[in-house]
Coordinates of N, CA and C in Angstrom, one line a residue:
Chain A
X1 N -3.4 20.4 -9.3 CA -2.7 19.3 -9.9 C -3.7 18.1 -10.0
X2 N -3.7 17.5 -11.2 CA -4.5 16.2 -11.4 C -4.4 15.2 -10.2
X3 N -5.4 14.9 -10.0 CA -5.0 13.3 -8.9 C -6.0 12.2 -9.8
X4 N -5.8 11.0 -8.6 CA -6.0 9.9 -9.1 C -7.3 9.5 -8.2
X5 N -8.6 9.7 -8.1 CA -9.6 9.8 -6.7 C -10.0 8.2 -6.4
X6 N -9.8 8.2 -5.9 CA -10.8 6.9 -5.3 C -11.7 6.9 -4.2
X7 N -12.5 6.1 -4.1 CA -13.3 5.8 -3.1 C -13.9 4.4 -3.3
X8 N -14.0 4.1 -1.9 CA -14.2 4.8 -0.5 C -12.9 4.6 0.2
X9 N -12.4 5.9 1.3 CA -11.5 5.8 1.8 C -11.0 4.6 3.2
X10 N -12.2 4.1 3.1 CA -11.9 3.7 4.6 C -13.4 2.5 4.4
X11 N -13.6 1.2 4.2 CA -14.6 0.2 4.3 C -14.1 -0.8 5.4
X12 N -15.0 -1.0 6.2 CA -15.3 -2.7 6.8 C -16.5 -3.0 6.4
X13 N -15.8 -4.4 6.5 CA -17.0 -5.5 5.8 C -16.4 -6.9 6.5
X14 N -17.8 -7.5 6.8 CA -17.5 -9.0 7.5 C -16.9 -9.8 6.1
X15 N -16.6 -11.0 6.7 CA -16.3 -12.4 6.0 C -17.4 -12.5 5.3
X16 N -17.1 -13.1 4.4 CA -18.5 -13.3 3.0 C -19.1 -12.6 2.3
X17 N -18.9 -11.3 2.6 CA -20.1 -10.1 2.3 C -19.3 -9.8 0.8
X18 N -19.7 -8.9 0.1 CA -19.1 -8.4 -0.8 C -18.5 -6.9 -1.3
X19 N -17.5 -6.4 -1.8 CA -17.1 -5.1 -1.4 C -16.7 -4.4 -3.0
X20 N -16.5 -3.1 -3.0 CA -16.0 -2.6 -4.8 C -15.5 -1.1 -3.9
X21 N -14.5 -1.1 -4.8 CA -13.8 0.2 -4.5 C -13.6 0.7 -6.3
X22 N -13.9 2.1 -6.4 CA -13.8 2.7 -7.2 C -12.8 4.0 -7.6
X23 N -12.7 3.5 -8.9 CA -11.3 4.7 -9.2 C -11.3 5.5 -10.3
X24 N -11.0 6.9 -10.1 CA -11.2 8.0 -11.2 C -9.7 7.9 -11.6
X25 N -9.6 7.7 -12.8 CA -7.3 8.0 -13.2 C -7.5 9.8 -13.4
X26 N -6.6 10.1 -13.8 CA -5.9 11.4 -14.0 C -6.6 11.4 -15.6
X27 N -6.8 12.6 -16.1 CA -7.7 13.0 -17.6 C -6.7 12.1 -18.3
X28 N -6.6 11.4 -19.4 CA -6.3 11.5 -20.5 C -5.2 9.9 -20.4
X29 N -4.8 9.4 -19.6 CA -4.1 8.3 -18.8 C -4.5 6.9 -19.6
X30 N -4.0 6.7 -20.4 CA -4.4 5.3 -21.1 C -4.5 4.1 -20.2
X31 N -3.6 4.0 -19.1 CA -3.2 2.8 -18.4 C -3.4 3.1 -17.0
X32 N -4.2 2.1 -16.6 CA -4.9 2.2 -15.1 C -4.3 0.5 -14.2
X33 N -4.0 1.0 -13.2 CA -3.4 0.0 -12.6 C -4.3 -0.4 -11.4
X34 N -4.6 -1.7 -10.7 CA -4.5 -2.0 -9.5 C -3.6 -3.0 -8.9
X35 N -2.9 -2.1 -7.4 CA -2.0 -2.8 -6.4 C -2.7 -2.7 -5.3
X36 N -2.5 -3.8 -4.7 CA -2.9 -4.3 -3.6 C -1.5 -4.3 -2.3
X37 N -1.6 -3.4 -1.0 CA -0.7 -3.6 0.0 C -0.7 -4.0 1.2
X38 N -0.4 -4.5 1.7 CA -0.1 -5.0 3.1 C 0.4 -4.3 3.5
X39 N 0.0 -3.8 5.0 CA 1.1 -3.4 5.9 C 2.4 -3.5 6.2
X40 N 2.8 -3.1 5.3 CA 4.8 -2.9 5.9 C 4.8 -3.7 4.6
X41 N 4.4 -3.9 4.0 CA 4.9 -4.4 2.4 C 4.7 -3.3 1.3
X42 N 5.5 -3.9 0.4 CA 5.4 -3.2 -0.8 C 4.0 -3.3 -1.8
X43 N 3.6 -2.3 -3.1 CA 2.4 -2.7 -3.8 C 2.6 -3.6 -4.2
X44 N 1.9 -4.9 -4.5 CA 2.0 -5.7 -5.3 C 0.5 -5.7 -6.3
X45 N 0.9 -5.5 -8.0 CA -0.2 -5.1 -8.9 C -0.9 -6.8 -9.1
X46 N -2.2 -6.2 -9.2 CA -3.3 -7.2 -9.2 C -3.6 -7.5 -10.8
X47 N -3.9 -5.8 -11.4 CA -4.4 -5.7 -12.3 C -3.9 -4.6 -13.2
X48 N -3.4 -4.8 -14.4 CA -3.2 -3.5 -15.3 C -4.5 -3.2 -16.7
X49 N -4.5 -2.1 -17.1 CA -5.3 -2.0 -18.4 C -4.4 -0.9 -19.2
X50 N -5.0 -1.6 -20.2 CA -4.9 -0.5 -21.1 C -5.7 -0.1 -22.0
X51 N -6.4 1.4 -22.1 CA -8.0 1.6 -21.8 C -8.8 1.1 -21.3
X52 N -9.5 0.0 -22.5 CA -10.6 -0.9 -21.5 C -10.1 -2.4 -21.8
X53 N -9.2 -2.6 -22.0 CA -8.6 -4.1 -21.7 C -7.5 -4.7 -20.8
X54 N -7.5 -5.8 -20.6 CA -7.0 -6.0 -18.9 C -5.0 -6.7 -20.2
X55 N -4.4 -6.1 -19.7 CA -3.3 -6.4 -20.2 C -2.4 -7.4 -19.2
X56 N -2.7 -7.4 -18.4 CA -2.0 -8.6 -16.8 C -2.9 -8.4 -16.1
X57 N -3.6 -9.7 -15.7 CA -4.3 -10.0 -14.4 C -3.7 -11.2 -13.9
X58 N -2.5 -11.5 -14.2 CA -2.0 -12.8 -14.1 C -2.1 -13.0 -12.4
X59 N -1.9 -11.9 -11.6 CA -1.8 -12.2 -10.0 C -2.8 -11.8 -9.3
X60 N -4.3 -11.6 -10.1 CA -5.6 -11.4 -9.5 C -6.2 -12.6 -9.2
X61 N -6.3 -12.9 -7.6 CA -6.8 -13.9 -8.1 C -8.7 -14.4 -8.2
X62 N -8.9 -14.8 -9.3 CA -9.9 -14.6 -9.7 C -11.5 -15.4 -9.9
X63 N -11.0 -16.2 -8.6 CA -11.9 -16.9 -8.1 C -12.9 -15.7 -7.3
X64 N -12.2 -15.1 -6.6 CA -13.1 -14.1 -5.4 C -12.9 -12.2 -5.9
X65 N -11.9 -11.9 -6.5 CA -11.9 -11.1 -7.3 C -12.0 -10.7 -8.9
X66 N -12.7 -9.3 -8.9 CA -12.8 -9.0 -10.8 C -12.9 -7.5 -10.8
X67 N -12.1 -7.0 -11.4 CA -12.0 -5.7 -12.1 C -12.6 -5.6 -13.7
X68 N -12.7 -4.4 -13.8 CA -13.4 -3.8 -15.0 C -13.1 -2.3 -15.2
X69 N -13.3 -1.6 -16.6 CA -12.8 -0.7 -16.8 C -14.1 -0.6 -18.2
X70 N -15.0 -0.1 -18.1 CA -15.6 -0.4 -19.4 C -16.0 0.4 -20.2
X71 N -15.4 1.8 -20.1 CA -15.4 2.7 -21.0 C -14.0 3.5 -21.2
X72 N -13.1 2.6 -20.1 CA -11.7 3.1 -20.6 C -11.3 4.3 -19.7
X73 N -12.2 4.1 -18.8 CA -11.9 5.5 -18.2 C -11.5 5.6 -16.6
X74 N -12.8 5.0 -15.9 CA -13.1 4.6 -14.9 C -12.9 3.6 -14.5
X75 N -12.7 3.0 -13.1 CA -12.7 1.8 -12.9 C -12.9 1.4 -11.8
X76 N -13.3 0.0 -11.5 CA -14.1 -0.7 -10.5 C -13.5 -2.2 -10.0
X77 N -12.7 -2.4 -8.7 CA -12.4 -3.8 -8.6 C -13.3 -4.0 -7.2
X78 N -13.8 -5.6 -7.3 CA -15.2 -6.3 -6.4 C -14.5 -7.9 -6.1
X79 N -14.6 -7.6 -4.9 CA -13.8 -8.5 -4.0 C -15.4 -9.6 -3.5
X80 N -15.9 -10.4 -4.1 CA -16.8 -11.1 -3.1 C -16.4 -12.6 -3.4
X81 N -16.5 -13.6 -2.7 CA -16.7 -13.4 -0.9 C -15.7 -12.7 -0.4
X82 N -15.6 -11.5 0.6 CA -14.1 -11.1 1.1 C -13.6 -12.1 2.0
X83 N -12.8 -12.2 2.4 CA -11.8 -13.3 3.5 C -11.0 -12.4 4.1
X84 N -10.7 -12.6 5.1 CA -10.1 -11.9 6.8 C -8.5 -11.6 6.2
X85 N -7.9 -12.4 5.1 CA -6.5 -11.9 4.3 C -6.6 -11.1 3.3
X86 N -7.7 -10.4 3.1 CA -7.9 -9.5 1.8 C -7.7 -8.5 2.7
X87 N -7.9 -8.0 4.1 CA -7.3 -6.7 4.5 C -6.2 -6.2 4.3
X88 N -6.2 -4.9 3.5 CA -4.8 -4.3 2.9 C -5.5 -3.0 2.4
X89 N -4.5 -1.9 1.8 CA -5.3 -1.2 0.8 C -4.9 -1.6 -0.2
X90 N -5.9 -1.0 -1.0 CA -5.9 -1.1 -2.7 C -5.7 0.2 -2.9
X91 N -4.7 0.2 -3.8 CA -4.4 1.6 -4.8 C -4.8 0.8 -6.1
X92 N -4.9 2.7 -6.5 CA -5.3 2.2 -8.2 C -4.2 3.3 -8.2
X93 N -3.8 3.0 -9.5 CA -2.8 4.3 -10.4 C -2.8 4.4 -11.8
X94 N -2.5 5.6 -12.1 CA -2.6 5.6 -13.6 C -1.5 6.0 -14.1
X95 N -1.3 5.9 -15.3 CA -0.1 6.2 -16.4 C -0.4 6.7 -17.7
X96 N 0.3 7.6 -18.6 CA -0.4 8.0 -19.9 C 0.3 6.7 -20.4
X97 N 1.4 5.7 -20.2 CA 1.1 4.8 -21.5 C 1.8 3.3 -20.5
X98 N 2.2 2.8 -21.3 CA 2.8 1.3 -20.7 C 4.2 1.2 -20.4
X99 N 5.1 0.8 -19.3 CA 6.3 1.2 -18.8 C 7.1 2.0 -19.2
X100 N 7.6 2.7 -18.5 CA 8.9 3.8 -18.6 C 8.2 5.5 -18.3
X101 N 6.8 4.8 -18.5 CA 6.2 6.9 -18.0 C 5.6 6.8 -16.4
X102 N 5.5 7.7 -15.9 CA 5.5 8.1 -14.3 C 4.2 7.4 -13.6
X103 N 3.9 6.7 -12.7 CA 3.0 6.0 -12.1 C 2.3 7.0 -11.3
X104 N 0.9 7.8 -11.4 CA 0.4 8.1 -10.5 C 0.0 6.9 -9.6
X105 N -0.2 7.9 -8.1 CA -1.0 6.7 -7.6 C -1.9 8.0 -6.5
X106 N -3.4 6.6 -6.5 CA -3.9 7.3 -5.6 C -3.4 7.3 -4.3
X107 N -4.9 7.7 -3.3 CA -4.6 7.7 -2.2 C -5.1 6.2 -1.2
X108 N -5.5 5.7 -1.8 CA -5.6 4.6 -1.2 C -7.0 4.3 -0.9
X109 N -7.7 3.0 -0.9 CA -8.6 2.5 -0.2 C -8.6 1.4 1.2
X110 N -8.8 1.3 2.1 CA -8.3 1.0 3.2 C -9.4 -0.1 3.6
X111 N -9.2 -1.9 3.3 CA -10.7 -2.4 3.8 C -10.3 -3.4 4.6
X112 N -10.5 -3.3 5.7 CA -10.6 -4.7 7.2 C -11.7 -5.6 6.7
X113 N -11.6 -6.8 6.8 CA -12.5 -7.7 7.0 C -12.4 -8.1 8.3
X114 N -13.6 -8.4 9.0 CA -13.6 -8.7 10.3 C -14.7 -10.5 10.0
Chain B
X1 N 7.7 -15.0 -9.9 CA 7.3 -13.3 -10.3 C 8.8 -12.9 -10.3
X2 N 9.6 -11.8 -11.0 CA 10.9 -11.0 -10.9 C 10.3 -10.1 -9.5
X3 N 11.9 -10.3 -9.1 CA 11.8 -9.6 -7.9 C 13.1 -8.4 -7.9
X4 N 12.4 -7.3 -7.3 CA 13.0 -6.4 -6.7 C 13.9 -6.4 -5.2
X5 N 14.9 -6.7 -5.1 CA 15.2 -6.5 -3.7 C 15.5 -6.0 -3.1
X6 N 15.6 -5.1 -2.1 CA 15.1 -4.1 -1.7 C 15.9 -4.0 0.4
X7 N 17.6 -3.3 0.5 CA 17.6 -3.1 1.8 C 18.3 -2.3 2.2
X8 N 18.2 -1.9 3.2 CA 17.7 -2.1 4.7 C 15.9 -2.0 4.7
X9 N 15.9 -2.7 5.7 CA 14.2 -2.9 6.0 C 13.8 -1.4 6.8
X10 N 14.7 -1.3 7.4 CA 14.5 -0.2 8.5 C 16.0 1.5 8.6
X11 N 16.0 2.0 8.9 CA 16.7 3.3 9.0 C 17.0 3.8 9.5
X12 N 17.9 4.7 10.5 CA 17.9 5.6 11.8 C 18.7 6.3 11.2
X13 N 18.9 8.0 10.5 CA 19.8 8.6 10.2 C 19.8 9.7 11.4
X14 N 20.3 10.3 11.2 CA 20.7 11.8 12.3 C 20.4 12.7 11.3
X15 N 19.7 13.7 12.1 CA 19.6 15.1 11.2 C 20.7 15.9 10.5
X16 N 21.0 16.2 9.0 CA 21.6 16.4 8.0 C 22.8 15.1 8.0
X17 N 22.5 14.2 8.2 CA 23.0 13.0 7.9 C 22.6 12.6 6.4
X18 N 23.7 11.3 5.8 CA 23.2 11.1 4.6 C 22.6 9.4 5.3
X19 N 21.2 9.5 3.6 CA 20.3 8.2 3.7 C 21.2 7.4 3.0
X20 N 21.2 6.2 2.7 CA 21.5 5.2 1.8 C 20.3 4.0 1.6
X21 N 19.6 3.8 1.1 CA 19.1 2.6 0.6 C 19.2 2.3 -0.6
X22 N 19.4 0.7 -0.5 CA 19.9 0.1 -1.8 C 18.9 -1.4 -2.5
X23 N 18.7 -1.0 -3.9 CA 18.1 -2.3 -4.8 C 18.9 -3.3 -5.5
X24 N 18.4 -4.5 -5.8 CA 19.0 -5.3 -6.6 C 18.0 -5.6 -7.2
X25 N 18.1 -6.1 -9.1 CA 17.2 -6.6 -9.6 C 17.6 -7.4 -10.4
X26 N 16.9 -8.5 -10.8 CA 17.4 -9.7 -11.7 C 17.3 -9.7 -13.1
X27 N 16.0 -9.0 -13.1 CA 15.3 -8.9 -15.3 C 16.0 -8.0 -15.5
X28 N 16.8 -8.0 -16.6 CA 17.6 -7.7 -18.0 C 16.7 -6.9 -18.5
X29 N 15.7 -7.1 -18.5 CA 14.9 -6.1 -19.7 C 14.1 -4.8 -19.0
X30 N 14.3 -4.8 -17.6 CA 13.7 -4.0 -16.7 C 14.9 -3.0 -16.9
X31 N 14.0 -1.7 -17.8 CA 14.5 -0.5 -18.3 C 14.1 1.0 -17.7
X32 N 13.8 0.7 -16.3 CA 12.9 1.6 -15.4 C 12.8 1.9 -14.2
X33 N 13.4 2.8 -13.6 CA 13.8 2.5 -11.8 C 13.3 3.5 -11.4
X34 N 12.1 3.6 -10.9 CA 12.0 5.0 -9.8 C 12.0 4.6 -8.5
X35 N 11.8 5.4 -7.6 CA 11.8 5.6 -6.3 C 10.7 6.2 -5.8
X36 N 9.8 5.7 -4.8 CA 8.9 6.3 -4.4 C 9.2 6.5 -2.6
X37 N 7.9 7.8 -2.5 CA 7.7 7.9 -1.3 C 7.0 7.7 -0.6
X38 N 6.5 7.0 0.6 CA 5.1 6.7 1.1 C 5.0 7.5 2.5
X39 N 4.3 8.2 2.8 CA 3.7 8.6 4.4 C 2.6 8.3 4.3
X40 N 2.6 7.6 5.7 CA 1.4 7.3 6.8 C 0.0 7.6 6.2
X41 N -0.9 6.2 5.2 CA -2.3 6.3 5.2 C -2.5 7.3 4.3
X42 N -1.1 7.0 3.1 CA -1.2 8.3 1.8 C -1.1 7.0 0.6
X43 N -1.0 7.3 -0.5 CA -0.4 6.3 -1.8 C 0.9 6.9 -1.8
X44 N 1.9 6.2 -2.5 CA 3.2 6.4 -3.1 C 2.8 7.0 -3.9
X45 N 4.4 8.5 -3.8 CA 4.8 8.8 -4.5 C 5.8 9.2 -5.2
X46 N 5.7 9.7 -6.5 CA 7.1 9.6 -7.3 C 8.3 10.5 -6.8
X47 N 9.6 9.7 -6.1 CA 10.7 10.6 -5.9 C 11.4 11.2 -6.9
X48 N 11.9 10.2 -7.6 CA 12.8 10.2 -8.7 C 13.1 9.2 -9.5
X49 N 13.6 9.2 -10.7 CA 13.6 7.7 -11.4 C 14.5 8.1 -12.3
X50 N 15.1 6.6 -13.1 CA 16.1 6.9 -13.4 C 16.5 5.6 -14.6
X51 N 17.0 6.0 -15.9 CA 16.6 4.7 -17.3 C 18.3 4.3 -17.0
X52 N 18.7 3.1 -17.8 CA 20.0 2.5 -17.4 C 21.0 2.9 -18.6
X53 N 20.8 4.4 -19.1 CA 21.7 4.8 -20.1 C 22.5 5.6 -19.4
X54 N 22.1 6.1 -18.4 CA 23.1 6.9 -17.5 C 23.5 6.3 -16.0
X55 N 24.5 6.6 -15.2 CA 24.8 6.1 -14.3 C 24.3 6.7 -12.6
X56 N 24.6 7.7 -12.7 CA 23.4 8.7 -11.8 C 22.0 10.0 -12.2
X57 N 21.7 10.0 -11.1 CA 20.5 11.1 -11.8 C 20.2 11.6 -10.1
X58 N 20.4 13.1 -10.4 CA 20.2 14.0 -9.0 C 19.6 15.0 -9.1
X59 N 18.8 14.8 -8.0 CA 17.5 15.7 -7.9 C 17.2 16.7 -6.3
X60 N 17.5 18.1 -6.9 CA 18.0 18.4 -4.9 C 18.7 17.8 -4.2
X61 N 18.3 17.4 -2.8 CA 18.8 16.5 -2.7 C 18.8 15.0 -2.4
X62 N 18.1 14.7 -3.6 CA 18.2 13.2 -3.8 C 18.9 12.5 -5.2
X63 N 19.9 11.4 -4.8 CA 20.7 11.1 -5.8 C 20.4 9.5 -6.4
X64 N 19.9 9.4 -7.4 CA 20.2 7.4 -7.3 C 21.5 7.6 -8.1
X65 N 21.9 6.4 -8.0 CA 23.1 5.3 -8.6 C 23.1 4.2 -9.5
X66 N 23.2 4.5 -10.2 CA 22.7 2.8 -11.0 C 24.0 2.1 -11.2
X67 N 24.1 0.9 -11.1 CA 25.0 -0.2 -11.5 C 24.4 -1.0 -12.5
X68 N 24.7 -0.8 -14.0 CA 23.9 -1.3 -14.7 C 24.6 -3.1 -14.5
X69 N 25.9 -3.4 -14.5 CA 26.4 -4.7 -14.7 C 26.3 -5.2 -13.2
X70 N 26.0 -4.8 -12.3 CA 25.6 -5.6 -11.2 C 24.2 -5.6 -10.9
X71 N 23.7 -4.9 -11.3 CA 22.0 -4.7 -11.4 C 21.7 -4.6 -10.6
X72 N 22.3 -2.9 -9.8 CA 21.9 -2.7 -8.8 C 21.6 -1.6 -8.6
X73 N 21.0 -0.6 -7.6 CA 20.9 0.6 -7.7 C 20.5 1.5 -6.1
X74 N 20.9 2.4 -6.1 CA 20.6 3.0 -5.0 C 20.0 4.6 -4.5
X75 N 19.3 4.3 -3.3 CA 18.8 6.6 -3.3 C 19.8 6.9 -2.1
X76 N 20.2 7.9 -2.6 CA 20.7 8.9 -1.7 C 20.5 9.7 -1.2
X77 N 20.0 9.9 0.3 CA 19.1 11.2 0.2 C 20.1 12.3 1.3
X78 N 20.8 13.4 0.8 CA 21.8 14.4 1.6 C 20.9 15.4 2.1
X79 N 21.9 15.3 3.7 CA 21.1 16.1 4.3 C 19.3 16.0 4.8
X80 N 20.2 14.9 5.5 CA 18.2 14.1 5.8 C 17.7 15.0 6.6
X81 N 16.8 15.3 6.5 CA 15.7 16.0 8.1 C 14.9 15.3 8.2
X82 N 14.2 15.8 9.3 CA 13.1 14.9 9.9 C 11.4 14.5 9.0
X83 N 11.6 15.7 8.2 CA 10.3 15.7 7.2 C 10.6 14.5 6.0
X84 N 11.5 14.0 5.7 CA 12.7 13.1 5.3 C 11.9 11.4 5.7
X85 N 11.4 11.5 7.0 CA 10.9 10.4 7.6 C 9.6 10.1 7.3
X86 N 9.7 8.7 6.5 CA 8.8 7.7 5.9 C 9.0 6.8 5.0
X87 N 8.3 5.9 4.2 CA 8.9 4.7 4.0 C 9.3 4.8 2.4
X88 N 9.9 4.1 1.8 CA 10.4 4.2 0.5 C 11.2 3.2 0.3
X89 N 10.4 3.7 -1.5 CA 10.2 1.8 -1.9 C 10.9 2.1 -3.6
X90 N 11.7 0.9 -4.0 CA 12.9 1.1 -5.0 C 11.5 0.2 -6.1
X91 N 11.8 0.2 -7.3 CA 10.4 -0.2 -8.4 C 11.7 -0.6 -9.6
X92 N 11.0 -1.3 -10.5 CA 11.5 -1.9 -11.6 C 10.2 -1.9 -13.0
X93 N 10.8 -1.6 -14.2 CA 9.7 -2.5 -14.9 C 10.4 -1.9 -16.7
X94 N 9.9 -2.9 -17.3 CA 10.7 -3.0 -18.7 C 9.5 -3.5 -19.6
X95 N 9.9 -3.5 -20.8 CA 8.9 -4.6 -21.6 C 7.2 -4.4 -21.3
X96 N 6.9 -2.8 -21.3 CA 6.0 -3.0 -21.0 C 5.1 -3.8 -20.1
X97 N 5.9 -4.1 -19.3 CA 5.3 -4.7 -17.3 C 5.4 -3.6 -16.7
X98 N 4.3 -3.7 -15.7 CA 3.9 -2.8 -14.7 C 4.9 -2.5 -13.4
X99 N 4.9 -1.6 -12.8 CA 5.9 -1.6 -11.8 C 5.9 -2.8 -10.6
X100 N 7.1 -3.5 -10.6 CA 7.2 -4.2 -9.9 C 8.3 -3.8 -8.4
X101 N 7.7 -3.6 -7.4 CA 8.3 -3.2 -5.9 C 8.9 -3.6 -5.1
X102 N 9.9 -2.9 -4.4 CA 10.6 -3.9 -3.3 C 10.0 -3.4 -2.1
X103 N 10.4 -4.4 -0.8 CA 9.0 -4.3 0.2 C 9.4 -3.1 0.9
X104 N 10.2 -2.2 1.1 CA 10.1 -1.0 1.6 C 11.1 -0.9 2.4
X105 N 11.0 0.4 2.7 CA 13.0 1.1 3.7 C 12.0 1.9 4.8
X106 N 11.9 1.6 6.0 CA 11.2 3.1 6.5 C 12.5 3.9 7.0
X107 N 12.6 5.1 7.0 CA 13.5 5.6 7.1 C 13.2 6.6 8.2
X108 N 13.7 7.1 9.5 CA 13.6 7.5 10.5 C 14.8 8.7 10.5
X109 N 14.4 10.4 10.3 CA 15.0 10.8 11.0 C 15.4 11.4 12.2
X110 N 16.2 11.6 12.9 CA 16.4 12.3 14.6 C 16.9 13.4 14.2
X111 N 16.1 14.3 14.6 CA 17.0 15.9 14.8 C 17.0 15.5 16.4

């Protein structure tokens, strides 16, 4: 069965430093998502595309973070400076189109800032 | 931001007991309800989901409910067991918006 890969599963990184987690979607997936979760909370999305354009980044915030997608395929979101409240994971998920079809989701990236 | 809301926070059923957790949502245009499931240090995944032209949709045994005029909706899950146990989260999204989440049900069963 197709998955959604990401990596890296598991990062620490101090305060200041800078971090990227990367995500493979499912073949053929026009729409690539990133949510961001807290422990004991729900995803809340950072970032949607559709291919290689960012369709809502309205709750990224984008002083310290930026995502990219630039062949429509793959994708890369880079958190610098990190700050000690960015610890959460990040999922990425994909979708073959824009609401109402099935949300993969990965497995998670998992980053502590210390 | 539209919110999902999303309760009980927490859950204790008994083995072959039934689950109940329940959503509320505000946007009108939000044409899209699934249910996901999350275990321990995995991503969510898709339970079941359900559009507001019909009023339930059953899957094994898991049932939602929709209330399209109170804008509400709920999972059923019959005959809970213990493999049953983990957290899950009710989702909204319409108009081409992304899934928007409610903060989660952990659900606990006891055999």
């Amino acid at each position: 069965e197709a998955e959604v890969a990401q990596s890296p599963r598991y990062k620490i990184t101090e305060k200041s430093q800078a971090v990227a987690f990367w995500c493979d979607p499912i073949s053929g997936h026009a729409t690539l998502y990133w949510y961001r979760q807290i422990l004991g909370q729900g995803p809340e999305l950072l970032v949607q595309f559709q291919d290689e354009s960012v369709v809502d980044d309205s709750q990224l915030p984008k002083d310290r973070f930026s995502a990219e997608r630039l062949k429509g395929v793959d994708s890369t979101l880079k958190i610098q400076p990190a700050e000690l409240g960015d610890s959460a994971m990040y999922l990425c998920a994909s979708s073959w189109g824009l609401s109402g079809n099935t949300i993969y989701f990965g497995e998670g990236s998992w980053l502590t800032v210390v | 931001q539209q919110q999902v809301k999303q309760s009980p926070q927490s859950l204790i059923v008994q083995k072959g007991g039934i689950s109940i957790i329940n959503c509320a949502y505000e946007n009108t245009a939000f044409d899209y309800f699934p249910w996901y499931q999350q275990f321990p240090g995995k991503g969510p995944a898709l339970l079941i989901a359900i559009r507001p032209d019909v009023s339930e949709k059953k899957e094994g045994r898991f049932t939602i409910s929709f209330n399209k005029s109170a804008k509400q909706f709920s999972l059923h899950i019959m005959d809970s067991q213990p493999g049953d146990s983990a957290t899950y989260f009710c989702a909204a999204s319409g108009a081409g918006t992304a899934l928007i989440f409610g903060k989660g049900t952990t659900l606990s069963v006891s055999s």
